[in-house]
Each structure stands twice: as C-alpha cells, then as structure tokens.
Short mmCIF file of C-alpha atoms and ligand atoms in Angstrom, two decimals:
data_model
loop_
_atom_site.label_atom_id
_atom_site.label_comp_id
_atom_site.label_asym_id
_atom_site.label_seq_id
_atom_site.Cartn_x
_atom_site.Cartn_y
_atom_site.Cartn_z
CA UNK A 1 -14.01 28.91 -4.78
CA UNK A 2 -11.75 30.79 -7.14
CA UNK A 3 -8.06 30.15 -7.45
CA UNK A 4 -7.05 33.73 -6.80
CA UNK A 5 -8.75 33.67 -3.39
CA UNK A 6 -6.19 34.05 -0.62
CA UNK A 7 -5.60 30.88 1.35
CA UNK A 8 -7.00 30.85 4.87
CA UNK A 9 -4.39 30.89 7.62
CA UNK A 10 -5.50 28.14 10.01
CA UNK A 11 -3.37 29.55 12.81
CA UNK A 12 -4.94 33.02 12.57
CA UNK A 13 -8.39 32.77 11.01
CA UNK A 14 -9.57 29.40 12.21
CA UNK A 15 -13.13 30.53 12.94
CA UNK A 16 -13.62 31.07 9.20
CA UNK A 17 -13.24 27.31 8.76
CA UNK A 18 -15.64 26.31 11.51
CA UNK A 19 -18.67 27.94 9.87
CA UNK A 20 -18.21 25.70 6.84
CA UNK A 21 -18.87 22.61 9.00
CA UNK A 22 -22.35 23.01 10.51
CA UNK A 23 -22.25 19.59 12.20
CA UNK A 24 -19.59 20.89 14.59
CA UNK A 25 -22.30 22.99 16.27
CA UNK A 26 -24.23 19.87 17.32
CA UNK A 27 -25.31 19.54 20.93
CA UNK A 28 -24.88 16.12 22.60
CA UNK A 29 -26.67 15.73 25.95
CA UNK A 30 -26.46 19.47 26.63
CA UNK A 31 -22.79 19.56 25.67
CA UNK A 32 -21.31 21.01 22.54
CA UNK A 33 -19.90 18.30 20.27
CA UNK A 34 -16.13 17.83 20.39
CA UNK A 35 -15.47 15.57 17.43
CA UNK A 36 -12.15 13.71 17.58
CA UNK A 37 -12.77 10.60 15.51
CA UNK A 38 -11.49 11.93 12.21
CA UNK A 39 -9.47 8.81 11.46
CA UNK A 40 -12.81 6.96 11.23
CA UNK A 41 -14.60 9.53 9.12
CA UNK A 42 -14.48 13.26 8.49
CA UNK A 43 -17.26 15.82 8.26
CA UNK A 44 -18.19 17.55 5.04
CA UNK A 45 -17.95 21.27 4.34
CA UNK A 46 -21.07 23.10 3.13
CA UNK A 47 -19.62 23.35 -0.37
CA UNK A 48 -19.64 19.53 -0.60
CA UNK A 49 -23.09 19.16 0.98
CA UNK A 50 -24.50 21.79 -1.39
CA UNK A 51 -22.82 20.35 -4.48
CA UNK A 52 -24.33 16.92 -3.75
CA UNK A 53 -27.78 18.44 -3.13
CA UNK A 54 -27.53 20.56 -6.28
CA UNK A 55 -26.67 17.51 -8.33
CA UNK A 56 -29.68 15.62 -6.97
CA UNK A 57 -31.98 18.58 -7.62
CA UNK A 58 -30.75 19.76 -10.99
CA UNK A 59 -28.80 17.10 -12.84
CA UNK A 60 -29.27 13.53 -11.60
CA UNK A 61 -28.62 11.81 -14.89
CA UNK A 62 -26.66 8.64 -15.26
CA UNK A 63 -23.17 9.02 -16.68
CA UNK A 64 -21.76 8.11 -20.09
CA UNK A 65 -25.04 6.65 -21.32
CA UNK A 66 -27.73 9.17 -22.08
CA UNK A 67 -27.84 11.50 -25.07
CA UNK A 68 -30.08 13.89 -23.19
CA UNK A 69 -29.03 17.04 -21.34
CA UNK A 70 -29.16 15.77 -17.77
CA UNK A 71 -26.90 12.87 -18.56
CA UNK A 72 -24.46 15.08 -20.44
CA UNK A 73 -24.34 17.47 -17.48
CA UNK A 74 -23.75 14.63 -15.01
CA UNK A 75 -21.02 13.17 -17.16
CA UNK A 76 -19.22 16.50 -17.36
CA UNK A 77 -19.27 16.93 -13.58
CA UNK A 78 -18.23 13.33 -13.07
CA UNK A 79 -15.28 13.66 -15.46
CA UNK A 80 -14.25 16.91 -13.80
CA UNK A 81 -14.06 15.10 -10.45
CA UNK A 82 -11.78 12.47 -11.96
CA UNK A 83 -9.47 15.18 -13.25
CA UNK A 84 -9.37 16.78 -9.79
CA UNK A 85 -8.33 13.46 -8.22
CA UNK A 86 -5.64 13.07 -10.88
CA UNK A 87 -4.28 16.53 -10.07
CA UNK A 88 -4.51 15.99 -6.30
CA UNK A 89 -2.12 13.03 -6.40
CA UNK A 90 -0.31 14.05 -9.59
CA UNK A 91 -1.14 10.90 -11.55
CA UNK A 92 0.16 10.79 -15.12
CA UNK A 93 -3.30 10.44 -16.70
CA UNK A 94 -6.99 10.06 -15.88
CA UNK A 95 -6.80 6.47 -17.14
CA UNK A 96 -4.96 5.71 -13.90
CA UNK A 97 -7.80 6.95 -11.66
CA UNK A 98 -10.46 4.33 -10.93
CA UNK A 99 -13.49 5.08 -8.79
CA UNK A 100 -14.47 2.40 -6.31
CA UNK A 101 -16.66 2.34 -3.20
CA UNK A 102 -13.72 2.99 -0.86
CA UNK A 103 -10.29 1.91 0.29
CA UNK A 104 -11.61 -1.56 1.10
CA UNK A 105 -12.97 -2.15 -2.39
CA UNK A 106 -9.85 -0.67 -4.00
CA UNK A 107 -7.64 -3.15 -2.14
CA UNK A 108 -9.94 -6.08 -2.90
CA UNK A 109 -9.78 -5.13 -6.57
CA UNK A 110 -5.98 -5.03 -6.64
CA UNK A 111 -5.64 -8.14 -4.49
CA UNK A 112 -7.84 -10.11 -6.89
CA UNK A 113 -6.71 -8.78 -10.25
CA UNK A 114 -3.01 -8.46 -9.49
CA UNK A 115 -2.68 -11.97 -8.07
CA UNK A 116 -4.63 -13.29 -11.08
CA UNK A 117 -2.19 -11.54 -13.43
CA UNK A 118 0.82 -12.86 -11.52
CA UNK A 119 -0.51 -16.37 -11.89
CA UNK A 120 -0.64 -15.86 -15.64
CA UNK A 121 -4.28 -14.88 -16.14
CA UNK A 122 -3.49 -11.63 -17.87
CA UNK A 123 -6.17 -9.30 -19.16
CA UNK A 124 -7.46 -10.32 -22.60
CA UNK A 125 -7.17 -6.68 -23.67
CA UNK A 126 -3.64 -6.38 -22.39
CA UNK A 127 -1.78 -4.11 -24.76
CA UNK A 128 1.59 -5.57 -23.90
CA UNK A 129 1.65 -7.28 -27.31
CA UNK A 130 4.52 -9.67 -27.73
CA UNK A 131 6.72 -8.19 -25.01
CA UNK A 132 7.29 -10.27 -21.93
CA UNK A 133 4.98 -9.29 -19.12
CA UNK A 134 6.49 -7.87 -15.95
CA UNK A 135 3.80 -9.66 -14.06
CA UNK A 136 3.54 -13.25 -15.16
CA UNK A 137 5.36 -15.79 -13.03
CA UNK A 138 5.48 -19.54 -12.75
CA UNK A 139 7.28 -19.52 -9.44
CA UNK A 140 6.06 -19.15 -5.90
CA UNK A 141 4.30 -15.86 -5.08
CA UNK A 142 4.55 -14.37 -1.63
CA UNK A 143 2.84 -11.22 -0.38
CA UNK A 144 4.56 -9.18 2.33
CA UNK A 145 2.16 -7.32 4.61
CA UNK A 146 3.15 -5.04 7.46
CA UNK A 147 1.91 -5.79 10.98
CA UNK A 148 0.40 -2.31 11.24
CA UNK A 149 -2.10 -2.79 8.41
CA UNK A 150 -5.80 -2.18 8.72
CA UNK A 151 -7.80 -5.41 8.24
CA UNK A 152 -8.74 -4.02 4.80
CA UNK A 153 -5.10 -4.45 3.76
CA UNK A 154 -4.77 -7.94 5.27
CA UNK A 155 -7.91 -9.95 4.66
CA UNK A 156 -8.20 -9.42 0.87
CA UNK A 157 -4.63 -10.74 0.49
CA UNK A 158 -5.45 -13.76 2.66
CA UNK A 159 -8.59 -14.54 0.64
CA UNK A 160 -6.72 -14.37 -2.66
CA UNK A 161 -3.72 -16.26 -1.29
CA UNK A 162 -6.03 -19.09 -0.32
CA UNK A 163 -7.75 -18.96 -3.69
CA UNK A 164 -4.52 -19.24 -5.68
CA UNK A 165 -2.22 -21.01 -3.22
CA UNK A 166 0.05 -18.02 -2.49
CA UNK A 167 1.97 -17.23 0.69
CA UNK A 168 1.71 -14.24 3.01
CA UNK A 169 4.27 -13.00 5.49
CA UNK A 170 4.18 -10.20 8.06
CA UNK A 171 6.74 -7.45 8.67
CA UNK A 172 7.26 -6.73 12.39
CA UNK A 173 6.79 -3.39 14.16
CA UNK A 174 9.06 -1.95 16.90
CA UNK A 175 8.02 -0.97 20.43
CA UNK A 176 7.83 2.66 19.27
CA UNK A 177 5.44 1.71 16.50
CA UNK A 178 7.78 1.95 13.52
CA UNK A 179 8.40 -0.72 10.90
CA UNK A 180 11.46 -2.89 11.41
CA UNK A 181 13.12 -1.69 8.23
CA UNK A 182 15.93 -4.22 8.22
CA UNK A 183 13.46 -7.09 8.45
CA UNK A 184 11.38 -5.45 5.73
CA UNK A 185 14.34 -5.02 3.38
CA UNK A 186 15.45 -8.60 3.94
CA UNK A 187 11.96 -9.83 3.12
CA UNK A 188 11.92 -7.76 -0.09
CA UNK A 189 15.09 -9.52 -1.22
CA UNK A 190 13.40 -12.93 -1.23
CA UNK A 191 12.71 -14.10 -4.79
CA UNK A 192 9.23 -15.29 -3.93
CA UNK A 193 8.11 -11.91 -2.61
CA UNK A 194 6.32 -10.06 -5.43
CA UNK A 195 3.89 -7.76 -3.62
CA UNK A 196 4.22 -5.44 -0.63
CA UNK A 197 1.01 -4.22 1.06
CA UNK A 198 1.82 -1.23 3.23
CA UNK A 199 -0.01 1.67 4.81
CA UNK A 200 1.20 5.23 4.32
CA UNK A 201 -0.01 6.29 7.78
CA UNK A 202 -1.17 3.89 10.49
CA UNK A 203 -4.77 4.52 11.57
CA UNK A 204 -4.03 3.07 15.01
CA UNK A 205 -0.61 4.53 15.83
CA UNK A 206 -0.33 7.54 13.55
CA UNK A 207 3.05 6.29 12.30
CA UNK A 208 4.04 7.83 8.96
CA UNK A 209 6.01 5.21 7.07
CA UNK A 210 8.95 6.29 4.88
CA UNK A 211 7.17 4.93 1.81
CA UNK A 212 9.32 6.67 -0.79
CA UNK A 213 12.45 4.88 0.42
CA UNK A 214 10.57 1.64 0.91
CA UNK A 215 9.11 1.74 -2.62
CA UNK A 216 12.60 2.39 -4.01
CA UNK A 217 13.95 -0.63 -2.15
CA UNK A 218 10.99 -2.75 -3.27
CA UNK A 219 11.49 -1.84 -6.91
CA UNK A 220 15.17 -2.79 -6.77
CA UNK A 221 13.86 -6.26 -5.95
CA UNK A 222 11.05 -6.34 -8.52
CA UNK A 223 8.35 -6.07 -5.84
CA UNK A 224 5.07 -4.28 -6.64
CA UNK A 225 3.89 -1.91 -3.90
CA UNK A 226 0.32 -1.11 -2.98
CA UNK A 227 0.02 1.80 -0.57
CA UNK A 228 -3.04 2.13 1.67
CA UNK A 229 -3.47 5.90 1.66
CA UNK A 230 -6.72 6.04 3.66
CA UNK A 231 -4.97 8.12 6.35
CA UNK A 232 -2.08 9.47 4.29
CA UNK A 233 -4.19 11.41 1.79
CA UNK A 234 -5.72 13.78 4.34
CA UNK A 235 -2.57 14.63 6.31
CA UNK A 236 0.15 15.04 3.68
CA UNK A 237 0.67 16.09 0.08
CA UNK A 238 0.83 12.93 -2.02
CA UNK A 239 2.59 12.77 -5.39
CA UNK A 240 2.28 9.25 -6.76
CA UNK A 241 4.86 9.86 -9.49
CA UNK A 242 7.43 11.19 -7.06
CA UNK A 243 6.75 8.27 -4.71
CA UNK A 244 6.78 5.93 -7.71
CA UNK A 245 3.88 4.04 -6.05
CA UNK A 246 2.44 1.21 -8.15
CA UNK A 247 -0.95 1.55 -6.47
CA UNK A 248 -2.24 4.17 -4.03
CA UNK A 249 -5.77 3.86 -2.60
CA UNK A 250 -8.03 5.96 -0.39
CA UNK A 251 -11.63 6.66 0.66
CA UNK A 252 -13.55 9.86 -0.05
CA UNK A 253 -15.21 9.95 3.36
CA UNK A 254 -11.87 10.40 5.16
CA UNK A 255 -11.09 13.34 2.87
CA UNK A 256 -14.20 15.44 3.70
CA UNK A 257 -16.28 13.83 0.93
CA UNK A 258 -19.39 11.61 1.17
CA UNK A 259 -19.26 7.85 1.77
CA UNK A 260 -19.63 5.45 -1.14
CA UNK A 261 -16.67 6.65 -3.20
CA UNK A 262 -13.06 5.60 -3.09
CA UNK A 263 -10.09 5.90 -5.38
CA UNK A 264 -7.72 3.39 -6.83
CA UNK A 265 -4.67 4.89 -8.45
CA UNK A 266 -2.65 2.35 -10.42
CA UNK A 267 0.14 2.63 -12.95
CA UNK A 268 -1.32 2.27 -16.43
CA UNK A 269 1.17 -0.41 -17.42
CA UNK A 270 0.03 -2.61 -14.53
CA UNK A 271 -3.70 -1.89 -14.80
CA UNK A 272 -3.61 -2.82 -18.49
CA UNK A 273 -2.32 -6.28 -17.73
CA UNK A 274 -4.72 -6.97 -14.90
CA UNK A 275 -8.00 -8.74 -15.67
CA UNK A 276 -11.26 -7.02 -14.60
CA UNK A 277 -12.61 -7.50 -11.09
CA UNK A 278 -16.36 -6.92 -11.41
CA UNK A 279 -18.23 -7.65 -14.62
CA UNK A 280 -21.27 -5.77 -15.88
CA UNK A 281 -22.34 -2.66 -17.71
CA UNK A 282 -19.88 0.15 -18.47
CA UNK A 283 -16.80 -2.05 -18.31
CA UNK A 284 -17.30 -3.74 -21.67
CA UNK A 285 -16.51 -3.05 -25.28
CA UNK A 286 -18.43 -5.75 -27.17
CA UNK A 287 -20.53 -8.45 -25.50
CA UNK A 288 -21.35 -11.64 -27.38
CA UNK A 289 -22.85 -14.81 -25.97
CA UNK A 290 -19.55 -16.66 -26.35
CA UNK A 291 -17.11 -13.93 -25.31
CA UNK A 292 -16.77 -10.32 -24.28
CA UNK A 293 -14.10 -7.72 -24.83
CA UNK A 294 -13.46 -5.07 -22.24
CA UNK A 295 -13.49 -1.29 -22.20
CA UNK A 296 -10.39 0.89 -22.05
CA UNK A 297 -9.00 2.19 -18.77
CA UNK A 298 -10.27 3.37 -16.40
CA UNK A 299 -13.70 1.95 -17.35
CA UNK A 300 -12.50 -1.68 -17.43
CA UNK A 301 -12.53 -1.58 -13.63
CA UNK A 302 -15.75 0.42 -13.17
CA UNK A 303 -18.65 -1.97 -13.65
CA UNK A 304 -22.17 -0.71 -13.08
CA UNK A 305 -23.59 2.71 -12.23
CA UNK A 306 -21.14 4.56 -9.98
CA UNK A 307 -21.91 6.65 -6.88
CA UNK A 308 -22.24 9.73 -9.08
CA UNK A 309 -23.20 12.31 -6.48
CA UNK A 310 -20.49 11.10 -4.07
CA UNK A 311 -17.87 11.28 -6.82
CA UNK A 312 -18.94 14.85 -7.58
CA UNK A 313 -18.83 15.59 -3.84
CA UNK A 314 -15.28 14.27 -3.73
CA UNK A 315 -14.32 16.77 -6.42
CA UNK A 316 -15.64 19.61 -4.27
CA UNK A 317 -13.92 18.23 -1.16
CA UNK A 318 -10.62 18.31 -3.05
CA UNK A 319 -11.29 21.95 -4.02
CA UNK A 320 -11.90 22.72 -0.35
CA UNK A 321 -8.72 21.02 0.85
CA UNK A 322 -6.73 22.77 -1.87
CA UNK A 323 -8.14 26.11 -0.77
CA UNK A 324 -6.33 25.60 2.54
CA UNK A 325 -3.39 23.53 1.34
CA UNK A 326 -2.33 20.10 2.56
CA UNK A 327 1.03 21.38 3.78
CA UNK A 328 -0.67 23.85 6.07
CA UNK A 329 -3.23 21.23 7.16
CA UNK A 330 -0.42 18.86 8.18
CA UNK A 331 1.37 21.56 10.19
CA UNK A 332 -1.78 22.72 11.93
CA UNK A 333 -2.89 19.18 12.88
CA UNK A 334 0.59 18.51 14.19
CA UNK A 335 0.28 21.61 16.38
CA UNK A 336 -3.04 20.35 17.80
CA UNK A 337 -1.58 16.90 18.42
CA UNK A 338 1.42 18.26 20.35
CA UNK A 339 -0.92 20.52 22.28
CA UNK A 340 -3.06 17.49 23.22
CA UNK A 341 -0.03 15.54 24.44
CA UNK A 342 1.16 18.45 26.55
CA UNK A 343 -2.22 18.60 28.24
CA UNK A 344 -2.69 14.87 28.83
CA UNK A 345 0.76 13.42 29.49
CA UNK A 346 0.68 14.29 33.20
CA UNK A 347 -2.46 12.24 33.84
CA UNK A 348 -1.42 9.34 36.04
CA UNK A 349 -1.07 6.08 34.14
CA UNK A 350 -1.60 7.71 30.71
CA UNK A 351 0.32 5.68 28.15
CA UNK A 352 0.57 6.53 24.46
CA UNK A 353 0.60 3.59 22.04
CA UNK A 354 2.65 4.61 19.01
CA UNK A 355 5.58 6.95 19.57
CA UNK A 356 7.07 7.02 16.08
CA UNK A 357 9.40 9.89 15.28
CA UNK A 358 7.32 10.79 12.25
CA UNK A 359 3.68 10.82 13.29
CA UNK A 360 0.34 12.12 12.04
CA UNK A 361 -2.21 13.66 14.42
CA UNK A 362 -3.54 10.38 15.82
CA UNK A 363 -3.33 9.87 19.59
CA UNK A 364 -3.88 6.29 20.75
CA UNK A 365 -3.66 5.73 24.50
CA UNK A 366 -4.43 3.26 27.28
CA UNK A 367 -4.65 3.18 31.06
CA UNK A 368 -3.71 0.03 32.93
CA UNK A 369 -6.64 0.28 35.32
CA UNK A 370 -9.41 1.67 33.08
CA UNK A 371 -10.84 0.04 29.96
CA UNK A 372 -10.66 2.11 26.77
CA UNK A 373 -14.33 1.36 26.18
CA UNK A 374 -15.27 2.91 29.53
CA UNK A 375 -13.22 6.01 28.79
CA UNK A 376 -14.91 6.46 25.42
CA UNK A 377 -18.39 5.90 26.81
CA UNK A 378 -17.88 8.42 29.59
CA UNK A 379 -16.29 11.01 27.30
CA UNK A 380 -19.36 10.78 25.07
CA UNK A 381 -21.54 11.87 27.99
CA UNK A 382 -19.65 15.15 27.84
CA UNK A 383 -20.01 15.44 24.07
CA UNK A 384 -16.48 14.24 23.30
CA UNK A 385 -16.39 11.71 20.44
CA UNK A 386 -13.35 9.47 20.31
CA UNK A 387 -12.92 5.89 19.07
CA UNK A 388 -12.23 2.90 21.26
CA UNK A 389 -11.44 -0.66 20.22
CA UNK A 390 -8.91 -2.44 18.03
CA UNK A 391 -9.38 0.00 15.12
CA UNK A 392 -9.47 -2.92 12.65
CA UNK A 393 -5.82 -3.68 13.48
CA UNK A 394 -5.91 -6.81 15.64
CA UNK A 395 -2.39 -8.03 14.71
CA UNK A 396 -1.08 -4.68 15.92
CA UNK A 397 -3.01 -4.85 19.20
CA UNK A 398 -1.55 -8.34 19.79
CA UNK A 399 1.92 -6.91 19.18
CA UNK A 400 1.44 -4.64 22.22
CA UNK A 401 -0.45 -7.23 24.28
CA UNK A 402 -3.55 -5.09 24.43
CA UNK A 403 -7.03 -5.65 23.06
CA UNK A 404 -7.94 -2.04 22.45
CA UNK A 405 -6.93 1.60 22.75
CA UNK A 406 -8.76 4.88 23.08
CA UNK A 407 -7.99 7.06 20.08
CA UNK A 408 -8.38 10.79 19.50
CA UNK A 409 -7.66 11.83 15.92
CA UNK A 410 -7.55 15.42 14.73
CA UNK A 411 -8.63 17.22 11.58
CA UNK A 412 -7.91 20.78 10.45
CA UNK A 413 -11.37 21.93 11.57
CA UNK A 414 -10.59 21.05 15.19
CA UNK A 415 -9.41 23.95 17.31
CA UNK A 416 -7.55 24.63 20.57
CA UNK A 417 -10.83 24.58 22.45
CA UNK A 418 -11.50 21.00 21.26
CA UNK A 419 -8.10 19.99 22.63
CA UNK A 420 -8.78 21.76 25.91
CA UNK A 421 -12.22 20.16 26.34
CA UNK A 422 -10.80 16.73 25.49
CA UNK A 423 -7.95 16.99 28.01
CA UNK A 424 -10.06 18.43 30.83
CA UNK A 425 -12.86 15.91 30.30
CA UNK A 426 -10.39 13.04 30.21
CA UNK A 427 -8.98 14.15 33.58
CA UNK A 428 -12.50 14.33 35.00
CA UNK A 429 -13.42 10.86 33.67
CA UNK A 430 -10.24 9.25 34.96
CA UNK A 431 -11.01 10.63 38.43
CA UNK A 432 -14.51 9.14 38.35
CA UNK A 433 -13.03 5.66 37.77
CA UNK A 434 -10.40 5.90 40.46
C1 PLP B 501 -10.44 3.56 7.20
C2 PLP B 501 -9.29 2.81 6.72
C3 PLP B 501 -9.44 1.75 5.81
C4 PLP B 501 -10.78 1.30 5.31
O1 PLP B 501 -11.46 2.33 4.64
P1 PLP B 501 -12.97 2.14 4.18
O2 PLP B 501 -13.42 3.52 3.89
O3 PLP B 501 -13.70 1.53 5.35
O4 PLP B 501 -12.97 1.25 3.00
C5 PLP B 501 -8.31 1.10 5.39
N1 PLP B 501 -7.10 1.46 5.82
C6 PLP B 501 -6.91 2.48 6.68
C7 PLP B 501 -5.52 2.84 7.10
C8 PLP B 501 -8.00 3.18 7.17
O5 PLP B 501 -7.81 4.17 8.03
#
C-alpha cells in the first residue's frame, strides 16, 4: 500500500474494506457470519495473511543471528516492523519498543521487573551511573489498580506483591462505569503508592478513561503509570509522548495482526533500570559461568527466538490501519455502536452495563430473566458471534452484582447490515425465551 493512495471513506466505500477480510464471508449453520466479538480478537486483512505466508515461503530465517541471506532478510523485515510500531504510538526511539507474546506477557514483565527495581534490585547494566535512581525505595510499596481492569492487569500485580511483600489497593467504579476520580486522586497522593495499573479502554464496559489527565496527576505524586492499551490501541490514536505514559502495552491480535505478538512500550529511563524478566539467548552481552552481562535495549527484554512471522504481520496490520486512519475508525465504530443501541434499546428488559460518557464501541448488556450464556448460544445458531461471560473482569462483575454480560463489540469492518442482523436476531431470541 503506497502512501499517496487516497484513504478509504468508511462511510461511503465500506464494501472495499469487506473484500480484504475473507473470513467475514463464512457461513455458520446456513447463516452468514455476523462477527461481533472484536474485543476478544480481530480478523486479519489479506495483506497481513499474505505477508505472513510470504515470509514462511521465502524468508524464514531467524533474526539477528545468521550471516546468510535468509536471516538478513528476516532481520530487515523484523526491524521494519519495530519501526512501524514506534511510529504508530510515537515512541521516542525503537529502544523503547519491546516485543512480547501479548498484553498479558507485557504486564507480567513490567510487574516483575518494575517491582524488583523498586525494591532495590536494579539492572546490573543500569546506565544511571552515580545519580540517584528514581525507582529505588526502602519504604512501603503499594500498587493502585482500578476495579475495571482485565485479570491480566490484576493477577501479575498480586503475584509480585506476594513475592516481595507489597500492597495492592483497588480504585472504585461508579454506577455508570466510570472511575471514581476523586478516590483515585486521593489514592495517588498516598506516599506508599508508587504504581498505577490502569486500562485505557475497558474491555467489559467500553469506558474510555481520561488517561492523559490521570497520568499527569500520577506524575505530580511520583507514581509510575502502566496503561493497558489492549482495547485502546485499536479504537483511538495513541501518542505515548503526548500522554506521557510510562508504559503502554497491547496485543497484536486485537489490532488485526496474528496471535503470538504483543508490544511493551516503556520509557527508556525506566527500562534501563529494570532487571531482565526472562533469561536466555538474544538478551545477553557476555555470558561467563560466574556472571552474565545483558544486551542493550530493547534486546535485554527479548529472550529467545521471537514470533518472527507474527511480528512481521503486525507491521502489515499497522500499514492497513494507517491506510484508513485511526481517527476515522473511531468515528465509524462509534456510528455503528449508536446505531446498535437505537435498534436494541426498546427490547423489553434490555439493560446496558457501562454507560460512560466517553465510550468505545463495546456494548455489554443483560436481561433480568434470560442468562447471557443462553443469549449468546442462541445468537450463534443464527451466525451471530458475541461474547458472554465475565470477560476476565470478575471484580467489575461483582461491582454490578452480576456474574456475566452478553457483549457485542464492533470493528471498522463491521457494517450496518451486521448491526441490523444482530438487533433483529436478538429480538427473535428474546421472544423464544419468553
Ligand atoms: C484482551 C485483553 C487483555 C489480554 O490480552 P492477551 O492478548 O490475552 O494477552 C488485557 N487487557 C484488556 C483490556 C484486554 O482487552
């Protein structure tokens, strides 16, 4: 895709997008697929599928090791993908872009290495020299976590808190599904609080958190912020420097790329002071029986052979998203979401969970008299794929005294017909149960 190519107008030329996603033509039990589980994973455009296949057929060398042509070719493609990620989120340098297996691994990495550094186990290759580290502390360390986090942004903090004897505390959520900002800001003022774990966009409620303001407030209080961008990255333009995020993490597979690759963005000054997470090949400088020195960033945090073809696929997925533009994607998805609400709100007993003022295109709903699971199972018989369950956010479900919701989540490749089919089928299914 060349840069001069005119951007596709999703509102006018949507059919041009659909042909790039062959899976959307699938037939499920004689019904055309209506895929509305994009918050769980997204489908890949042909350009990504073909780039991955081409790599397997024509390059398939390991990266940064071989002197032979295939390896050189792989390394070039791999490095290009890293540069595309850097540009996508406007990181200051490629040293700040670390490839992981996904959001979950990115958070586990930060949770381990950052808490280690705070407890004084700084990286042996820390370049901070004689200057006093921003990280080291002898006092109590508390980690503030919001109550709308995915389990991936809760459990790693609990594991490491147990390991090092740290505290965790939870920021409450309002009835509408927004963070209680006053409670959050009061928590940030506590001396013991050093880390805030917060999602950009809630995968259960669709709430878009005002992370720029929150990060500003956190920094006034010397609190390091890790943003879970698993949902944020695909719905909005992210500029990590403008946000001043300390860490921003996401998964390739929710951004139209293959599974097996994720991104950890971290500020260089912090990453340098953090000890490695996984040990092995690629992350070392010199290995001796008695001690080992580590590689420079970003390689210090990339032990072992990476998911090369998935990383390359991610690069192509970013090209694809850029060819439409994230601003336009956000507007179009918002249009579909509002359309869906218009068509479903009159259904008797339909209740939306998550009514934040600023929301992404994620529609979570419940009925008092029908289980979410039953709704999802029946919808599937008509080819409509939605998610039901707790969406890996049990603390949030408890907050609303429910055990699960049904969730329809939209991507830019969905169209008005998908919304129509979803709403009409939902009405039909509800009638069957009543
Ligand atoms: C999906 C998701 C995760 C976990 O992502 P993985 O790809 O499973 O590692 C974490 N947080 C949020 C908000 C998510 O939507």
